CSV table of N, CA and C in Angstrom, one decimal:
chain,number,residue,atom,x,y,z
A,108,UNK,N,46.4,65.6,66.9
A,108,UNK,CA,46.3,66.9,67.4
A,108,UNK,C,44.9,67.4,67.7
A,109,UNK,N,44.0,66.4,67.8
A,109,UNK,CA,42.7,66.6,68.1
A,109,UNK,C,42.4,66.8,69.6
A,110,UNK,N,43.3,66.4,70.4
A,110,UNK,CA,43.2,66.5,71.9
A,110,UNK,C,43.2,68.0,72.4
A,111,UNK,N,42.4,68.2,73.4
A,111,UNK,CA,42.4,69.5,74.0
A,111,UNK,C,43.7,69.7,74.8
A,112,UNK,N,43.7,70.9,75.2
A,112,UNK,CA,45.0,71.3,76.0
A,112,UNK,C,44.9,70.4,77.4
A,113,UNK,N,43.8,70.3,77.9
A,113,UNK,CA,43.6,69.6,79.2
A,113,UNK,C,44.1,68.1,79.0
A,114,UNK,N,43.6,67.5,77.9
A,114,UNK,CA,44.0,66.1,77.7
A,114,UNK,C,45.4,66.0,77.3
A,115,UNK,N,45.9,66.9,76.6
A,115,UNK,CA,47.3,66.8,76.2
A,115,UNK,C,48.4,66.9,77.4
A,116,UNK,N,48.1,67.8,78.3
A,116,UNK,CA,49.0,68.0,79.4
A,116,UNK,C,48.5,67.4,80.6
A,117,UNK,N,47.3,66.8,80.6
A,117,UNK,CA,46.8,66.1,81.8
A,117,UNK,C,46.6,67.1,83.0
A,118,UNK,N,46.1,68.3,82.7
A,118,UNK,CA,45.9,69.4,83.7
A,118,UNK,C,44.6,69.1,84.5
A,119,UNK,N,44.8,69.5,85.7
A,119,UNK,CA,43.5,69.4,86.7
A,119,UNK,C,43.3,70.8,87.1
A,120,UNK,N,42.1,71.3,86.9
A,120,UNK,CA,41.7,72.6,87.3
A,120,UNK,C,40.9,72.5,88.6
A,121,UNK,N,40.8,73.5,89.4
A,121,UNK,CA,40.1,73.5,90.6
A,121,UNK,C,40.9,73.3,91.8
A,122,UNK,N,40.3,73.3,93.0
A,122,UNK,CA,41.1,73.0,94.2
A,122,UNK,C,40.8,71.6,94.7
A,123,UNK,N,40.2,70.6,94.0
A,123,UNK,CA,40.2,69.3,94.4
A,123,UNK,C,40.8,68.4,93.3
A,124,UNK,N,41.3,67.3,93.8
A,124,UNK,CA,42.0,66.4,92.8
A,124,UNK,C,40.9,65.4,92.4
A,125,UNK,N,40.9,65.0,91.1
A,125,UNK,CA,39.9,64.2,90.7
A,125,UNK,C,40.4,62.8,90.7
A,126,UNK,N,39.5,61.8,90.7
A,126,UNK,CA,39.8,60.4,90.8
A,126,UNK,C,40.6,60.1,89.5
A,127,UNK,N,41.6,59.1,89.7
A,127,UNK,CA,42.3,58.6,88.6
A,127,UNK,C,41.4,57.6,87.8
A,128,UNK,N,41.8,57.5,86.7
A,128,UNK,CA,41.0,56.5,85.8
A,128,UNK,C,41.4,55.1,86.3
A,129,UNK,N,40.5,54.1,86.0
A,129,UNK,CA,40.9,52.8,86.5
A,129,UNK,C,41.9,52.1,85.7
A,130,UNK,N,42.1,52.4,84.5
A,130,UNK,CA,43.2,51.9,83.7
A,130,UNK,C,44.6,52.3,84.3
A,131,UNK,N,44.7,53.4,84.7
A,131,UNK,CA,45.9,53.9,85.2
A,131,UNK,C,46.2,53.4,86.7
A,132,UNK,N,45.2,53.3,87.5
A,132,UNK,CA,45.4,52.9,88.9
A,132,UNK,C,45.4,51.4,89.0
A,133,UNK,N,45.1,50.6,88.1
A,133,UNK,CA,45.1,49.1,88.3
A,133,UNK,C,46.5,48.6,88.2
A,134,UNK,N,46.9,47.7,89.0
A,134,UNK,CA,48.3,47.1,89.0
A,134,UNK,C,48.4,46.3,87.8
A,135,UNK,N,49.5,46.2,87.3
A,135,UNK,CA,49.8,45.3,86.1
A,135,UNK,C,50.4,44.0,86.7
A,136,UNK,N,49.6,42.9,86.5
A,136,UNK,CA,49.9,41.6,86.9
A,136,UNK,C,50.7,40.8,85.9
A,137,UNK,N,50.8,41.3,84.6
A,137,UNK,CA,51.5,40.5,83.6
A,137,UNK,C,53.0,40.5,83.9
A,138,UNK,N,53.6,41.5,84.6
A,138,UNK,CA,54.9,41.5,84.9
A,138,UNK,C,55.3,40.5,86.0
A,139,UNK,N,56.4,39.6,86.0
A,139,UNK,CA,56.7,38.8,87.0
A,139,UNK,C,57.3,39.6,88.2
A,140,UNK,N,57.0,39.2,89.4
A,140,UNK,CA,57.7,39.8,90.5
A,140,UNK,C,59.1,39.3,90.7
A,141,UNK,N,60.0,40.2,91.0
A,141,UNK,CA,61.4,39.8,91.1
A,141,UNK,C,61.6,39.3,92.6
A,142,UNK,N,62.3,38.3,92.7
A,142,UNK,CA,62.4,37.6,94.0
A,142,UNK,C,63.7,38.2,94.6
A,143,UNK,N,63.6,38.4,95.9
A,143,UNK,CA,64.8,38.9,96.6
A,143,UNK,C,65.8,37.9,96.8
A,144,UNK,N,67.1,38.1,96.4
A,144,UNK,CA,68.1,37.2,96.5
A,144,UNK,C,68.6,37.3,98.0
A,145,UNK,N,68.9,36.2,98.6
A,145,UNK,CA,69.5,36.4,100.0
A,145,UNK,C,71.0,36.9,99.8
A,146,UNK,N,71.4,37.6,100.8
A,146,UNK,CA,72.7,38.2,100.8
A,146,UNK,C,73.8,37.2,101.1
A,147,UNK,N,74.8,37.2,100.3
A,147,UNK,CA,75.9,36.2,100.4
A,147,UNK,C,76.9,36.8,101.5
A,148,UNK,N,77.3,35.8,102.3
A,148,UNK,CA,78.4,36.1,103.1
A,148,UNK,C,79.7,36.1,102.4
A,149,UNK,N,80.7,36.8,102.8
A,149,UNK,CA,81.9,36.7,102.1
A,149,UNK,C,82.5,35.4,102.4
A,150,UNK,N,83.1,34.9,101.3
A,150,UNK,CA,83.7,33.5,101.4
A,150,UNK,C,85.0,33.5,102.0
A,151,UNK,N,85.4,34.5,102.7
A,151,UNK,CA,86.7,34.6,103.2
A,151,UNK,C,86.9,33.7,104.4
A,152,UNK,N,88.2,33.7,105.0
A,152,UNK,CA,88.4,32.7,106.1
A,152,UNK,C,87.6,33.2,107.4
A,153,UNK,N,87.1,32.2,108.1
A,153,UNK,CA,86.4,32.5,109.2
A,153,UNK,C,87.4,32.8,110.4
A,154,UNK,N,86.9,33.7,111.3
A,154,UNK,CA,87.8,34.0,112.3
A,154,UNK,C,87.6,32.9,113.5
A,155,UNK,N,88.8,32.6,113.9
A,155,UNK,CA,88.8,31.6,115.1
A,155,UNK,C,88.7,32.2,116.4
A,156,UNK,N,88.6,31.4,117.5
A,156,UNK,CA,88.5,32.1,118.7
A,156,UNK,C,89.9,32.6,119.2
A,157,UNK,N,90.9,32.1,118.7
A,157,UNK,CA,92.2,32.6,119.0
A,157,UNK,C,92.4,34.0,118.3
A,158,UNK,N,92.0,34.2,117.1
A,158,UNK,CA,92.0,35.5,116.5
A,158,UNK,C,91.1,36.5,117.1
A,159,UNK,N,90.0,36.1,117.7
A,159,UNK,CA,89.1,37.0,118.4
A,159,UNK,C,89.8,37.5,119.7
A,160,UNK,N,90.4,36.5,120.3
A,160,UNK,CA,91.1,36.9,121.7
A,160,UNK,C,92.2,37.9,121.4
A,161,UNK,N,93.0,37.7,120.3
A,161,UNK,CA,94.0,38.6,119.9
A,161,UNK,C,93.5,39.9,119.6
A,162,UNK,N,92.3,40.0,118.9
A,162,UNK,CA,91.7,41.3,118.5
A,162,UNK,C,91.3,42.0,119.8
A,163,UNK,N,90.8,41.2,120.8
A,163,UNK,CA,90.2,41.9,122.0
A,163,UNK,C,91.5,42.5,122.7
A,164,UNK,N,92.6,41.7,122.8
A,164,UNK,CA,93.7,42.1,123.5
A,164,UNK,C,94.3,43.4,122.8
A,165,UNK,N,94.2,43.4,121.5
A,165,UNK,CA,94.8,44.6,120.8
A,165,UNK,C,93.8,45.7,121.0
A,166,UNK,N,92.7,45.6,121.1
A,166,UNK,CA,91.7,46.7,121.4
A,166,UNK,C,91.7,47.2,122.8
A,167,UNK,N,92.1,46.4,123.7
A,167,UNK,CA,92.2,46.8,125.1
A,167,UNK,C,93.2,47.9,125.4
A,168,UNK,N,92.8,48.7,126.4
A,168,UNK,CA,93.7,49.8,126.8
A,168,UNK,C,94.5,49.4,128.0
A,169,UNK,N,95.7,49.4,127.9
A,169,UNK,CA,96.7,48.9,128.8
A,169,UNK,C,97.3,50.1,129.5
A,170,UNK,N,98.0,49.8,130.6
A,170,UNK,CA,98.6,50.8,131.5
A,170,UNK,C,99.7,51.8,130.8
A,171,UNK,N,100.5,51.2,130.0
A,171,UNK,CA,101.5,52.0,129.1
A,171,UNK,C,100.7,52.9,128.3
A,172,UNK,N,99.6,52.5,127.6
A,172,UNK,CA,99.0,53.4,126.7
A,172,UNK,C,98.5,54.6,127.6
A,173,UNK,N,97.9,54.3,128.7
A,173,UNK,CA,97.3,55.3,129.6
A,173,UNK,C,98.4,56.3,130.1
A,174,UNK,N,99.6,55.8,130.3
A,174,UNK,CA,100.7,56.6,130.7
A,174,UNK,C,101.0,57.6,129.5
A,175,UNK,N,101.1,57.1,128.3
A,175,UNK,CA,101.5,57.9,127.2
A,175,UNK,C,100.3,58.9,126.9
A,176,UNK,N,99.2,58.5,127.0
A,176,UNK,CA,98.0,59.4,126.8
A,176,UNK,C,98.0,60.5,127.8
A,177,UNK,N,98.2,60.1,129.1
A,177,UNK,CA,98.2,61.1,130.1
A,177,UNK,C,99.4,62.2,129.9
A,178,UNK,N,100.5,61.7,129.6
A,178,UNK,CA,101.7,62.7,129.3
A,178,UNK,C,101.4,63.4,128.1
A,179,UNK,N,100.9,63.0,127.0
A,179,UNK,CA,100.6,63.8,125.9
A,179,UNK,C,99.5,64.8,126.3
A,180,UNK,N,98.6,64.5,127.1
A,180,UNK,CA,97.5,65.5,127.5
A,180,UNK,C,98.1,66.5,128.4
A,181,UNK,N,99.1,66.1,129.2
A,181,UNK,CA,99.7,67.1,130.1
A,181,UNK,C,100.6,68.1,129.3
A,182,UNK,N,101.3,67.6,128.2
A,182,UNK,CA,102.0,68.5,127.3
A,182,UNK,C,101.2,69.4,126.7
A,183,UNK,N,100.0,69.0,126.1
A,183,UNK,CA,99.1,69.8,125.4
A,183,UNK,C,98.5,70.9,126.4
A,184,UNK,N,98.2,70.5,127.6
A,184,UNK,CA,97.7,71.5,128.6
A,184,UNK,C,98.8,72.5,128.9
A,185,UNK,N,99.9,72.1,129.2
A,185,UNK,CA,101.1,73.1,129.5
A,185,UNK,C,101.2,74.0,128.3
A,186,UNK,N,101.4,73.5,127.0
A,186,UNK,CA,101.5,74.4,126.0
A,186,UNK,C,100.4,75.3,125.7
A,187,UNK,N,99.1,74.9,126.0
A,187,UNK,CA,98.0,75.8,126.0
A,187,UNK,C,98.0,76.9,126.9
A,188,UNK,N,98.4,76.5,128.2
A,188,UNK,CA,98.5,77.5,129.2
A,188,UNK,C,99.6,78.6,128.8
A,189,UNK,N,100.7,78.1,128.2
A,189,UNK,CA,101.8,78.9,127.8
A,189,UNK,C,101.4,79.8,126.7
A,190,UNK,N,100.6,79.4,125.8
A,190,UNK,CA,100.1,80.1,124.6
A,190,UNK,C,99.2,81.2,125.1
A,191,UNK,N,98.3,80.8,126.0
A,191,UNK,CA,97.3,81.8,126.5
A,191,UNK,C,98.0,82.9,127.3
A,192,UNK,N,98.9,82.5,128.1
A,192,UNK,CA,99.6,83.6,128.9
A,192,UNK,C,100.3,84.6,127.9
A,193,UNK,N,101.0,83.9,127.0
A,193,UNK,CA,101.8,84.8,126.0
A,193,UNK,C,100.7,85.7,125.2
A,194,UNK,N,99.6,85.2,124.9
A,194,UNK,CA,98.5,86.0,124.2
A,194,UNK,C,98.1,87.1,125.1
A,195,UNK,N,97.8,86.8,126.3
A,195,UNK,CA,97.3,87.9,127.3
A,195,UNK,C,98.4,88.8,127.4
A,196,UNK,N,99.8,88.5,127.6
A,196,UNK,CA,100.8,89.4,127.6
A,196,UNK,C,100.9,90.5,126.4
A,197,UNK,N,100.8,89.8,125.2
A,197,UNK,CA,100.7,90.5,124.0
A,197,UNK,C,99.5,91.5,124.0
A,198,UNK,N,98.2,91.1,124.4
A,198,UNK,CA,97.2,92.0,124.4
A,198,UNK,C,97.5,93.1,125.3
A,199,UNK,N,98.2,92.9,126.6
A,199,UNK,CA,98.3,93.8,127.5
A,199,UNK,C,99.5,94.9,126.9
A,200,UNK,N,100.5,94.5,126.2
A,200,UNK,CA,101.4,95.3,125.6
A,200,UNK,C,100.8,96.2,124.6
A,201,UNK,N,99.8,95.7,123.9
A,201,UNK,CA,99.1,96.4,122.8
A,201,UNK,C,98.3,97.5,123.5
A,202,UNK,N,97.7,97.2,124.5
A,202,UNK,CA,96.9,98.2,125.3
A,202,UNK,C,97.9,99.3,125.9
A,203,UNK,N,99.0,99.0,126.4
A,203,UNK,CA,99.9,100.0,126.8
A,203,UNK,C,100.4,100.9,125.7
A,204,UNK,N,100.7,100.2,124.7
A,204,UNK,CA,101.2,100.9,123.5
A,204,UNK,C,100.2,101.9,122.9
A,205,UNK,N,98.9,101.5,123.0
A,205,UNK,CA,97.8,102.4,122.5
A,205,UNK,C,97.7,103.6,123.4
A,206,UNK,N,97.8,103.3,124.8
A,206,UNK,CA,97.8,104.4,125.8
A,206,UNK,C,98.9,105.3,125.6
A,207,UNK,N,100.1,104.8,125.4
A,207,UNK,CA,101.4,105.7,125.2
A,207,UNK,C,101.3,106.5,123.9
A,208,UNK,N,100.6,105.9,122.8
A,208,UNK,CA,100.5,106.8,121.6
A,208,UNK,C,99.5,107.8,121.9
A,209,UNK,N,98.5,107.5,122.5
A,209,UNK,CA,97.4,108.5,122.8
A,209,UNK,C,98.1,109.7,123.6
A,210,UNK,N,98.9,109.3,124.7
A,210,UNK,CA,99.5,110.3,125.5
A,210,UNK,C,100.4,111.2,124.6
A,211,UNK,N,101.3,110.5,123.7
A,211,UNK,CA,102.2,111.2,122.9
A,211,UNK,C,101.4,112.2,122.1
A,212,UNK,N,100.3,111.7,121.5
A,212,UNK,CA,99.4,112.5,120.7
A,212,UNK,C,99.0,113.9,121.4
A,213,UNK,N,98.5,113.6,122.6
A,213,UNK,CA,98.1,114.7,123.5
A,213,UNK,C,99.2,115.7,123.7
A,214,UNK,N,100.4,115.2,124.2
A,214,UNK,CA,101.5,116.0,124.4
A,214,UNK,C,101.8,116.9,123.1
A,215,UNK,N,101.9,116.2,122.0
A,215,UNK,CA,102.2,116.9,120.7
A,215,UNK,C,101.2,118.2,120.5
A,216,UNK,N,99.9,117.8,120.7
A,216,UNK,CA,99.0,118.8,120.4
A,216,UNK,C,99.1,120.0,121.5
A,217,UNK,N,99.5,119.6,122.7
A,217,UNK,CA,99.6,120.6,123.8
A,217,UNK,C,100.9,121.5,123.4
A,218,UNK,N,102.0,120.9,123.0
A,218,UNK,CA,103.3,121.5,122.5
A,218,UNK,C,102.9,122.5,121.4
A,219,UNK,N,102.3,122.0,120.3
A,219,UNK,CA,101.8,122.9,119.2
A,219,UNK,C,101.2,124.1,119.8
A,220,UNK,N,100.2,123.9,120.6
A,220,UNK,CA,99.5,125.0,121.1
A,220,UNK,C,100.3,126.0,121.9
A,221,UNK,N,101.3,125.5,122.8
A,221,UNK,CA,102.0,126.5,123.5
A,221,UNK,C,103.0,127.2,122.6
A,222,UNK,N,103.5,126.4,121.5
A,222,UNK,CA,104.4,127.3,120.6
A,222,UNK,C,103.6,128.3,119.9
A,223,UNK,N,102.5,128.1,119.6
A,223,UNK,CA,101.7,129.1,118.8
A,223,UNK,C,101.3,130.2,119.9
A,224,UNK,N,101.0,129.8,121.1
A,224,UNK,CA,100.8,131.0,122.2
A,224,UNK,C,102.0,131.8,122.4
A,225,UNK,N,103.3,131.1,122.4
A,225,UNK,CA,104.4,131.9,122.5
A,225,UNK,C,104.7,132.8,121.4
A,226,UNK,N,104.5,132.3,120.1
A,226,UNK,CA,104.7,133.1,118.9
A,226,UNK,C,103.8,134.3,119.0
A,227,UNK,N,102.6,134.1,119.3
A,227,UNK,CA,101.5,135.2,119.3
A,227,UNK,C,101.9,136.2,120.5
A,228,UNK,N,102.5,135.8,121.6
A,228,UNK,CA,102.7,136.7,122.7
A,228,UNK,C,103.9,137.6,122.5
A,229,UNK,N,104.8,137.1,121.4
A,229,UNK,CA,105.9,138.1,121.2
A,229,UNK,C,105.5,139.2,120.3
A,230,UNK,N,105.7,140.4,120.8
A,230,UNK,CA,105.3,141.6,120.0
A,230,UNK,C,106.7,142.4,119.8
A,231,UNK,N,107.0,142.6,118.7
A,231,UNK,CA,108.3,143.3,118.2
A,231,UNK,C,108.2,144.9,118.7
A,232,UNK,N,106.9,145.4,118.7
A,232,UNK,CA,106.8,146.8,119.0
A,232,UNK,C,107.1,147.1,120.5
A,233,UNK,N,106.7,146.1,121.3
A,233,UNK,CA,107.0,146.3,122.8
A,233,UNK,C,108.4,146.1,123.0
A,234,UNK,N,109.1,145.1,122.3
A,234,UNK,CA,110.6,144.9,122.6
A,234,UNK,C,111.3,146.1,122.0
A,235,UNK,N,111.0,146.7,120.9
A,235,UNK,CA,111.7,147.9,120.5
A,235,UNK,C,111.5,149.1,121.4
A,236,UNK,N,110.3,149.1,122.0
A,236,UNK,CA,110.0,150.3,122.9
A,236,UNK,C,110.8,150.1,124.2
A,237,UNK,N,110.9,149.0,124.7
A,237,UNK,CA,111.7,148.6,125.9
A,237,UNK,C,113.2,148.8,125.6
A,238,UNK,N,113.7,148.4,124.5
A,238,UNK,CA,115.1,148.6,124.1
A,238,UNK,C,115.4,150.2,124.0
A,239,UNK,N,114.5,151.0,123.6
A,239,UNK,CA,114.8,152.5,123.6
A,239,UNK,C,114.7,153.1,125.0
A,240,UNK,N,113.8,152.4,125.9
A,240,UNK,CA,113.7,153.0,127.1
A,240,UNK,C,114.9,152.7,128.0
A,241,UNK,N,115.5,151.6,127.8
A,241,UNK,CA,116.7,151.2,128.6
A,241,UNK,C,118.1,151.7,127.8
A,242,UNK,N,117.9,152.4,126.6
A,242,UNK,CA,119.1,152.9,125.9
A,242,UNK,C,119.9,151.8,125.2
A,243,UNK,N,119.2,150.8,124.7
A,243,UNK,CA,119.9,149.9,124.0
A,243,UNK,C,119.9,150.1,122.5
A,244,UNK,N,121.0,149.7,121.8
A,244,UNK,CA,121.1,149.9,120.4
A,244,UNK,C,121.7,148.7,119.8
A,245,UNK,N,121.5,148.6,118.5
A,245,UNK,CA,122.1,147.5,117.8
A,245,UNK,C,123.6,147.5,117.7
A,246,UNK,N,124.2,146.3,117.9
A,246,UNK,CA,125.7,146.4,117.8
A,246,UNK,C,126.3,146.6,116.4
A,247,UNK,N,127.5,147.2,116.5
A,247,UNK,CA,128.2,147.5,115.2
A,247,UNK,C,128.8,146.2,114.8
A,248,UNK,N,129.4,146.2,113.6
A,248,UNK,CA,130.2,145.0,113.0
A,248,UNK,C,131.4,144.7,113.9
A,249,UNK,N,131.9,145.7,114.6
A,249,UNK,CA,133.1,145.6,115.5
A,249,UNK,C,132.8,144.8,116.7
A,250,UNK,N,131.6,144.9,117.1
A,250,UNK,CA,131.2,144.3,118.4
A,250,UNK,C,130.7,142.8,118.3
A,251,UNK,N,130.5,142.3,117.0
A,251,UNK,CA,130.0,141.0,116.8
A,251,UNK,C,131.1,140.1,116.5
A,252,UNK,N,131.2,139.0,117.3
A,252,UNK,CA,132.3,137.9,117.0
A,252,UNK,C,131.5,136.6,116.5
A,253,UNK,N,132.0,136.1,115.4
A,253,UNK,CA,131.4,135.0,114.7
A,253,UNK,C,132.2,133.8,115.3
A,254,UNK,N,131.3,132.8,115.5
A,254,UNK,CA,131.9,131.5,116.0
A,254,UNK,C,131.3,130.3,115.2
A,255,UNK,N,132.2,129.5,114.6
A,255,UNK,CA,131.8,128.2,113.9
A,255,UNK,C,131.7,127.1,114.9
A,256,UNK,N,130.6,126.5,115.0
A,256,UNK,CA,130.4,125.3,115.8
A,256,UNK,C,130.2,124.1,114.9
A,257,UNK,N,130.9,123.0,115.5
A,257,UNK,CA,130.8,121.8,114.8
A,257,UNK,C,129.3,121.1,115.0
A,258,UNK,N,129.0,121.4,116.3
A,258,UNK,CA,127.7,120.9,116.7
A,258,UNK,C,126.7,122.1,116.6
A,259,UNK,N,125.7,122.1,115.6
A,259,UNK,CA,125.0,123.2,115.4
A,259,UNK,C,123.9,123.4,116.4
A,260,UNK,N,123.4,122.4,117.1
A,260,UNK,CA,122.3,122.5,118.0
A,260,UNK,C,122.5,123.4,119.1
A,261,UNK,N,123.6,123.3,119.8
A,261,UNK,CA,123.9,124.2,121.0
A,261,UNK,C,125.4,124.4,121.1
A,262,UNK,N,125.7,125.4,122.0
A,262,UNK,CA,127.1,125.8,122.2
A,262,UNK,C,127.3,125.8,123.8
A,263,UNK,N,128.4,125.1,124.1
A,263,UNK,CA,128.8,125.1,125.6
A,263,UNK,C,130.1,126.1,125.7
A,264,UNK,N,129.9,127.0,126.6
A,264,UNK,CA,131.0,127.9,126.8
A,264,UNK,C,131.9,127.4,128.0
A,265,UNK,N,133.2,127.0,127.7
A,265,UNK,CA,134.1,126.6,128.6
A,265,UNK,C,134.9,127.7,129.2
A,266,UNK,N,135.0,128.8,128.6
A,266,UNK,CA,135.8,129.9,129.1
A,266,UNK,C,135.3,131.2,128.4
A,267,UNK,N,136.0,132.2,128.7
A,267,UNK,CA,135.6,133.6,128.2
A,267,UNK,C,135.9,133.7,126.7
A,268,UNK,N,135.0,134.3,125.9
A,268,UNK,CA,135.1,134.6,124.5
A,268,UNK,C,136.1,135.8,124.3
A,269,UNK,N,137.2,135.4,123.6
A,269,UNK,CA,138.2,136.5,123.3
A,269,UNK,C,137.6,137.8,122.7
A,270,UNK,N,138.1,138.9,123.0
A,270,UNK,CA,137.6,140.1,122.4
A,270,UNK,C,138.2,140.4,121.1
A,271,UNK,N,137.4,140.9,120.2
A,271,UNK,CA,138.0,141.2,118.9
A,271,UNK,C,138.9,142.3,118.8
A,272,UNK,N,139.9,142.2,118.0
A,272,UNK,CA,140.9,143.3,117.8
A,272,UNK,C,140.4,144.6,117.4
């Protein structure tokens, strides 16, 4: 424990490196050098010229292979074209749908505005004044005929409504 911190951790201060001590830098000749062993070739069977010729024939591209390859590429090209055309049609339909939705939204807003304008334009005071001016009065119970319709939304009149007794 007598060593200083610099000796203990072998620290180097400053911006230059110091020379290494000769005992650390000297090569150690006491250890024997390992000889490189030559690589062994596999002791498997050697290929003959006939085998090499068969391998070359198997690796060669023949006319039948080219036919199958070109047919496969043609099928892939046709399928890709079909996919792209369907994709374009789908995107076009989405754009049309978006436009239609925006038109529907605009028409609904206009409809709400017109309904509000109609409701605000109806004034009961002016209607009552016009009714008095023209001599109109509310009907009595004897003048009102009740009619029950199966279809509540509208009534079609096919003939004259009979008078009450």
